CSV table of C-alpha atoms and ligand atoms in Angstrom, one decimal:
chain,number,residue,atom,x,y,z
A,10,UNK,CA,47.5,64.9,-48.9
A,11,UNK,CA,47.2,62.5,-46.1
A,12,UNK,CA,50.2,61.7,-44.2
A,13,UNK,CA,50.5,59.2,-41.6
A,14,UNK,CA,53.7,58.7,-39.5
A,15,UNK,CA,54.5,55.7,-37.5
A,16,UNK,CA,58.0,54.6,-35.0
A,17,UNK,CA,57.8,51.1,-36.6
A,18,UNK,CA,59.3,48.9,-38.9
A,19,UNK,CA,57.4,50.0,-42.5
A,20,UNK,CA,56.8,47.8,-45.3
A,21,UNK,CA,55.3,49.6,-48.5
A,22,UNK,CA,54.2,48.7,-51.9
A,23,UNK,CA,51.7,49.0,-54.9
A,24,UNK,CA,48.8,46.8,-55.7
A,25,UNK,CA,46.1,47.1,-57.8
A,26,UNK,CA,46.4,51.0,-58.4
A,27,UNK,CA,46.7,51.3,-54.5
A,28,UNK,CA,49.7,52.7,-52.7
A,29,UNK,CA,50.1,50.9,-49.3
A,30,UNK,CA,52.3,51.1,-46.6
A,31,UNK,CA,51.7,48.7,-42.7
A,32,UNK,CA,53.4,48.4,-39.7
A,33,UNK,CA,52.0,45.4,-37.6
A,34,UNK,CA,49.4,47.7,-36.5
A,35,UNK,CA,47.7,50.2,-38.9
A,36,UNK,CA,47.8,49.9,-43.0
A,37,UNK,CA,47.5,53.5,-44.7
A,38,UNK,CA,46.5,53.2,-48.2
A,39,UNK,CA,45.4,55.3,-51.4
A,40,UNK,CA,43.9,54.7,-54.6
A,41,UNK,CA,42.5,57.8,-57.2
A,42,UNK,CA,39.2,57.5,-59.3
A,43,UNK,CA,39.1,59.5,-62.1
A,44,UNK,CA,35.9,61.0,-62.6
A,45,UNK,CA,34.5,59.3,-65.6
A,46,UNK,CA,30.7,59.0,-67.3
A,47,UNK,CA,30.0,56.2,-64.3
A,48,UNK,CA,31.4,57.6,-61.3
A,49,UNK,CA,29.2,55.7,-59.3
A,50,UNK,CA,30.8,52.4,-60.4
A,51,UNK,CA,34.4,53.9,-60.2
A,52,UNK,CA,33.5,54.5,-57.1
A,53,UNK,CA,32.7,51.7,-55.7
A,54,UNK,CA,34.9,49.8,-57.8
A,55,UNK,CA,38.1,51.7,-56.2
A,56,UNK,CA,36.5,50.4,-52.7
A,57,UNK,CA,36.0,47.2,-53.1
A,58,UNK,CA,39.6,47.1,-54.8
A,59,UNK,CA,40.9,49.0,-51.4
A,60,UNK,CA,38.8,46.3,-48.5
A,61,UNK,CA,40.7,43.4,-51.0
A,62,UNK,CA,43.7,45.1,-50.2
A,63,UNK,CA,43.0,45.2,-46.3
A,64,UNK,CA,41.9,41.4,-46.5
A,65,UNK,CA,44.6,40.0,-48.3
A,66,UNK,CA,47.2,42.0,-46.0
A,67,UNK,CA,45.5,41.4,-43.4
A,68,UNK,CA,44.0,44.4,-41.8
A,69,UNK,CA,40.6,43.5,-42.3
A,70,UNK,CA,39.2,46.4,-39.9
A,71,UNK,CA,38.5,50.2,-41.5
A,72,UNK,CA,39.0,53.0,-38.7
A,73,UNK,CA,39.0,56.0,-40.7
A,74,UNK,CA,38.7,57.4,-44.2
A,75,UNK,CA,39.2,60.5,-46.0
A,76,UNK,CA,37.9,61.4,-49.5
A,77,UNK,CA,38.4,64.1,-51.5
A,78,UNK,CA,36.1,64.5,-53.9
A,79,UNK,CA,37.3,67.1,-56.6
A,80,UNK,CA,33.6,69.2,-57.5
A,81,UNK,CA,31.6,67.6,-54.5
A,82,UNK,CA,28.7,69.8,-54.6
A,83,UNK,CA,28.7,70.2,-58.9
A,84,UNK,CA,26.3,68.0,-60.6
A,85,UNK,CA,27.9,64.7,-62.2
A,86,UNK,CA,25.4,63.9,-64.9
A,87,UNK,CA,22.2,65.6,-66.4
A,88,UNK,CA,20.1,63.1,-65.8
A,89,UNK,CA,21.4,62.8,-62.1
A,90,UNK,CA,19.3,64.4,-59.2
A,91,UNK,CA,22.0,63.8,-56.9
A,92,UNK,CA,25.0,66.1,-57.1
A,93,UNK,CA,28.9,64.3,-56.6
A,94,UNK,CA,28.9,63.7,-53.1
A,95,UNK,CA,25.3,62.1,-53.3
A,96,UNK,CA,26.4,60.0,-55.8
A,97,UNK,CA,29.8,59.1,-53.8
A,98,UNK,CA,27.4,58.7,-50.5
A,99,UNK,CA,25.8,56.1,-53.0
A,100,UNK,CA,28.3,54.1,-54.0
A,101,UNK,CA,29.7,53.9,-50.3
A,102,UNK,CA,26.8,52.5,-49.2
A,103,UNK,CA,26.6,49.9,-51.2
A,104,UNK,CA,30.2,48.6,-51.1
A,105,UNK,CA,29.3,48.5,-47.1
A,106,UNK,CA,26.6,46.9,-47.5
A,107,UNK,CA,27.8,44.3,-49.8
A,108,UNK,CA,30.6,43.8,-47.5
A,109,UNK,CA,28.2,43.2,-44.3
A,110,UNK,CA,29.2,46.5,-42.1
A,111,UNK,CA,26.4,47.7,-40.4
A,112,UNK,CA,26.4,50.8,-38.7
A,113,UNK,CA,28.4,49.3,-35.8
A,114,UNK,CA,31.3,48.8,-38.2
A,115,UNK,CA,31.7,52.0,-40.2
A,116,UNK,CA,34.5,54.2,-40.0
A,117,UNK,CA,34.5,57.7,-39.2
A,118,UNK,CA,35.7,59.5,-42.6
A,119,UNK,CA,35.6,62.9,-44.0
A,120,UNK,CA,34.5,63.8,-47.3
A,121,UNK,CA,35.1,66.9,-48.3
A,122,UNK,CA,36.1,69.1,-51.8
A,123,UNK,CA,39.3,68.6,-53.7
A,124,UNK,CA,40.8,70.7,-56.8
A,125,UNK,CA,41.2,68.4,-59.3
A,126,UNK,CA,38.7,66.3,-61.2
A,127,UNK,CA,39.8,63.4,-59.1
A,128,UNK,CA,37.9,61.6,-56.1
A,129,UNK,CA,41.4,60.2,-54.3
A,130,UNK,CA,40.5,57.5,-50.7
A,131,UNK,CA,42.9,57.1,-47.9
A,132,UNK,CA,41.9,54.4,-45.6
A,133,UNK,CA,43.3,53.7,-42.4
A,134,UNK,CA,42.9,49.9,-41.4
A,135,UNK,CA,43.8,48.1,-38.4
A,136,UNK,CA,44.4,44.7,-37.5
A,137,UNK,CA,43.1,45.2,-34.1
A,138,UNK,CA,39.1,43.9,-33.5
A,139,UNK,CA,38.7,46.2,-30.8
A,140,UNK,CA,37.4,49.2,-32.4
A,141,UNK,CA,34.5,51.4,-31.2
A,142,UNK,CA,32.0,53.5,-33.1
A,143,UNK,CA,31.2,56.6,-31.3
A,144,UNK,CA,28.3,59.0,-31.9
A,145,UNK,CA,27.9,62.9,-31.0
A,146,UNK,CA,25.1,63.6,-28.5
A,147,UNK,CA,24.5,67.1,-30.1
A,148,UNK,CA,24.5,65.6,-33.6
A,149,UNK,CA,22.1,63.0,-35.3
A,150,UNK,CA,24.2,60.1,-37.0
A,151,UNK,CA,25.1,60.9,-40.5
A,152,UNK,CA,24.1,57.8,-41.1
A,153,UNK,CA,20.4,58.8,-40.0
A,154,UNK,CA,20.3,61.7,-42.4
A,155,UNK,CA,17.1,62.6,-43.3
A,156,UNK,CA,17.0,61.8,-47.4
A,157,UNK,CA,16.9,65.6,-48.1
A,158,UNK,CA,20.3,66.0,-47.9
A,159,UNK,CA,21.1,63.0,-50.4
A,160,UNK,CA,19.5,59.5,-51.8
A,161,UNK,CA,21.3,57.8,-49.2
A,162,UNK,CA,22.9,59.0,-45.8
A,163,UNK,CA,26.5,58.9,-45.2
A,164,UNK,CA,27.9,56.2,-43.8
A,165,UNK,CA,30.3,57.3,-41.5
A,166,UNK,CA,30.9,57.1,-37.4
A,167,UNK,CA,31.4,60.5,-35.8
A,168,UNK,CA,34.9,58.8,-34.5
A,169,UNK,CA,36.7,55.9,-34.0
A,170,UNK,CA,38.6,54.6,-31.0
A,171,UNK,CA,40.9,51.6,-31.5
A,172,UNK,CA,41.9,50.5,-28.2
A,173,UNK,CA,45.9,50.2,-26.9
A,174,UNK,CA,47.6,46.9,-27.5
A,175,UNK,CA,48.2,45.5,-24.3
A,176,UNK,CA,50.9,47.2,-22.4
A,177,UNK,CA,51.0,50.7,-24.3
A,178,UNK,CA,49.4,53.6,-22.5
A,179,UNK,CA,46.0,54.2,-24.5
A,180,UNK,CA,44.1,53.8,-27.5
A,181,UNK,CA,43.7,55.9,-30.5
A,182,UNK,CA,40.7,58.2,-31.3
A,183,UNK,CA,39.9,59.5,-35.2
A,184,UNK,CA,37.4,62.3,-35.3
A,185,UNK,CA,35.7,62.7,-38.5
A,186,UNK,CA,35.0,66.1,-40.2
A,187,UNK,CA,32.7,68.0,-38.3
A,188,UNK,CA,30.5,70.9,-39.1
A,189,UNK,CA,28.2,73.5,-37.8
A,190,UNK,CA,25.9,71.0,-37.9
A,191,UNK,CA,23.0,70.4,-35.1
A,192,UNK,CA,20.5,67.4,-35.0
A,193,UNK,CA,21.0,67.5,-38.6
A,194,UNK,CA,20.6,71.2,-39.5
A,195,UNK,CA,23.4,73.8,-40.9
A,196,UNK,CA,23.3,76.3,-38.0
A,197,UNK,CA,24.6,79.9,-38.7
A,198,UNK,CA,24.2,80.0,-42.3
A,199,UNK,CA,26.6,82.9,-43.9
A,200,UNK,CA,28.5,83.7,-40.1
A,201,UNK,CA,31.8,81.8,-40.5
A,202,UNK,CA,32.7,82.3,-36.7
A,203,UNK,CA,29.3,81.0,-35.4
A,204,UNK,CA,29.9,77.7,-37.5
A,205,UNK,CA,33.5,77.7,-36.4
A,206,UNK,CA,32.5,77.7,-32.5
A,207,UNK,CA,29.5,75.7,-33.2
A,208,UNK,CA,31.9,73.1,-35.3
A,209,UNK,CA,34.3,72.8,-32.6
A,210,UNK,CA,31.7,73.1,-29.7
A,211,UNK,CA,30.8,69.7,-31.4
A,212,UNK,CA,33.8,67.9,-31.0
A,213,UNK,CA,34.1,68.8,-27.6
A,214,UNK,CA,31.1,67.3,-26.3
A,215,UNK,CA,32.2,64.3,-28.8
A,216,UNK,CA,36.0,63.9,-27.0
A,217,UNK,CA,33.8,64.6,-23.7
A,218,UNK,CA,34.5,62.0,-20.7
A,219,UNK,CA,30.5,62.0,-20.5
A,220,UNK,CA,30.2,61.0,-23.8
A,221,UNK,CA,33.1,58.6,-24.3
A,222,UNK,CA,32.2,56.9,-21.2
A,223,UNK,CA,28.9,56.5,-22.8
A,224,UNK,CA,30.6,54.5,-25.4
A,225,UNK,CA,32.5,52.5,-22.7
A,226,UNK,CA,35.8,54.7,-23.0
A,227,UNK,CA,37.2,55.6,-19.7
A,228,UNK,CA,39.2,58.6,-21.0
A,229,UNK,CA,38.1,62.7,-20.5
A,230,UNK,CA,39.4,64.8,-23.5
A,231,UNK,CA,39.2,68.8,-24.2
A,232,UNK,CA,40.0,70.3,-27.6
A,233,UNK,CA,43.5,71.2,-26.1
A,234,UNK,CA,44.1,67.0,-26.2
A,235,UNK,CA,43.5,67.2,-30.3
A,236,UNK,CA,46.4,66.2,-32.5
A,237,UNK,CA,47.1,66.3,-36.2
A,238,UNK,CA,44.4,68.9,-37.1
A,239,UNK,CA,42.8,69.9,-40.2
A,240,UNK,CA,40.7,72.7,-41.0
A,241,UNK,CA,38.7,72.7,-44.2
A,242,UNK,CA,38.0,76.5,-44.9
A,243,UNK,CA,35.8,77.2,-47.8
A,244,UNK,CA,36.4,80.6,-48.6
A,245,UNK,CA,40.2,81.9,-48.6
A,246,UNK,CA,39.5,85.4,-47.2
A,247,UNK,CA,37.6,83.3,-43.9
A,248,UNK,CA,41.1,81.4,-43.0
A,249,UNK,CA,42.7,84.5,-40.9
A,250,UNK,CA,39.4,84.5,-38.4
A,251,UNK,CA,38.7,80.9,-38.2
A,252,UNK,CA,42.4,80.4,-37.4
A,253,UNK,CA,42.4,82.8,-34.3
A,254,UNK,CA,39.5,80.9,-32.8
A,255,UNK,CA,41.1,77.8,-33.6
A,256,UNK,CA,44.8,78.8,-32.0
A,257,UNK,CA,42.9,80.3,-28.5
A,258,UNK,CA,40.6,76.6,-28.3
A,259,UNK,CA,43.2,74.2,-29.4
A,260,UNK,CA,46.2,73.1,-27.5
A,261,UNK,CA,49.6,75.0,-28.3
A,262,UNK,CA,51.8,72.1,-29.1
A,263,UNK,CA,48.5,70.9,-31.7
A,264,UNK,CA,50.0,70.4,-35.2
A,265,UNK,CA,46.9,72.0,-37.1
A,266,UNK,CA,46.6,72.4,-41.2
A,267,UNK,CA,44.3,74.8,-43.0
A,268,UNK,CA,43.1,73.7,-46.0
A,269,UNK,CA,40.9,75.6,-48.6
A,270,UNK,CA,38.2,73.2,-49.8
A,271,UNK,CA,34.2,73.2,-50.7
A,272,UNK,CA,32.3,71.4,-47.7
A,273,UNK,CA,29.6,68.5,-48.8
A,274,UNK,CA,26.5,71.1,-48.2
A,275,UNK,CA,26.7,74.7,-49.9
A,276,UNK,CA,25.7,76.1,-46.7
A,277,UNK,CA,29.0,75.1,-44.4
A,278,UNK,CA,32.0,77.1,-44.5
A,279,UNK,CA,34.4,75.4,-42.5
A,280,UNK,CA,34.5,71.4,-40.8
A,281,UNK,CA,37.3,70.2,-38.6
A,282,UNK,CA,38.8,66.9,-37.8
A,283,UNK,CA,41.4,65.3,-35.5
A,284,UNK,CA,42.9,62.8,-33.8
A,285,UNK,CA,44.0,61.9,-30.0
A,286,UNK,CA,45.8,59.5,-28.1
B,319,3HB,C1,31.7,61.6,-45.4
B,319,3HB,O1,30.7,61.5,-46.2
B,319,3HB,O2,32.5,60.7,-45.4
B,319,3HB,C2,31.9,62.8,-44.6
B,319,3HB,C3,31.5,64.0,-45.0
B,319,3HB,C4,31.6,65.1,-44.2
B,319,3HB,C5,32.2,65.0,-43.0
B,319,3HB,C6,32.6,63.7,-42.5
B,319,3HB,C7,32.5,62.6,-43.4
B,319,3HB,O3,31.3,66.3,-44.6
């Protein structure tokens, strides 16, 4: 479950199967699709139901997105190639592209395995225009994904930075789930602490000053500046290990979660995610 806390003044509510809740500066909302015969069009119609929700309240920007997609790598139909995610990465697309966002405008996101047979979305949207899209150097986009890996690529930034409001001290940085992942290859197939370095080895070059300044950031961040922290874990029995090399890279005041979940490819074992500001 996603939970988002904020110092200010909170209005809430309930609109077309959405929970919301805003507070002059960020919207948080959630919606549940229940996997029926077209999950494609659930899909997409549970998105198009949750940017109406950010237009008519007026937080037309999406920063970040999490979905948890209950059997993301099981098959959803026979006649299907793709499997759930590839079908989700589908439907994504083309509420994005119906809605205009190119790749400049995507949020970052994770999309990752739940336990039910439920796909639940949490968007974060701001009011704020000043949002920026920022790649990973080590990484190809996701959105570049060869077609391998799925029909269509996933359409998702490897972070987001909405800048300060004028007069607070900085701006806000999302990090989308990240993986042993390199160019676009699973590296260290079967060796949980090789992906777990590799993974966060990742999102330091991402947080890097050299790369956020690439990006037009002037801020320098370690994995020790990480915040509200969630490690998906595949297998149960990996959790003890990956959490020791977590705890000795990540700051000691970091609030981290562990999670056990299935990844979007068979061969990852663990993906991590964050946020700084
Ligand atoms: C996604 O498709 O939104 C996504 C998937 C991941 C990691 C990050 C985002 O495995």
């Amino acid at each position: 479950m996603e939970v988002w806390r904020t110092s200010r003044r909170v209005e809430s509510g309930f609109h077309d199967g959405l929970a919301y809740a805003y507070d002059g500066r960020y919207l948080f909302c959630s919606g549940r699709i229940r996997h029926t015969a077209d999950y494609a069009a659930a899909t997409r119609n549970a998105y198009v139901r949750a940017f109406k929700l950010l237009d008519r309240l007026g937080y037309p920007e999406v920063a970040r997105v999490w979905n948890i997609v209950g059997g993301i790598t099981g098959q959803v139909a026979t006649e299907s190639p793709a499997d759930r995610y590839g079908e989700f990465c589908q439907a994504r697309a083309q509420v994005f592209r119906q809605r205009g966002l190119t790749v400049k405008d995507i949020p970052a996101a994770t999309g990752i395995g739940g336990h039910d047979d439920h796909t639940t979305i949490y968007f974060l949207a701001t009011r704020s225009r000043d949002i920026i899209r920022i790649e990973n150097p080590l990484q190809v986009p996701a959105y570049e994904y060869p077609e391998r890996y799925g029909p269509e690529a996933p359409c998702f930034a490897r972070a987001t930075y909405v800048a300060a409001e004028t007069g607070s001290r900085s701006g806000d940085l999302f990090i989308s789930g990240t993986a042993s992942i390199l160019g676009h290859l699973t590296v260290h197939e079967g060796d949980v602490e090789r992906q777990t370095r590799t993974t966060l080895e990742n999102i330091a070059a991402l947080v890097s000053g050299k790369n956020l300044r690439s990006h037009g950031i002037d801020a320098e961040l370690t994995l020790r500046d990480l915040d509200c922290v969630k490690v998906y874990v595949k297998r149960p029995q990996d959790a003890e290990i990956v959490r020791q090399i977590c705890t000795a890279s990540l700051g000691s005041k970091s609030e981290v979660g562990y999670v056990i979940a299935d990844i979007c490819r068979d061969d990852l074992l663990v993906e991590i995610e964050g946020f700084a500001s």
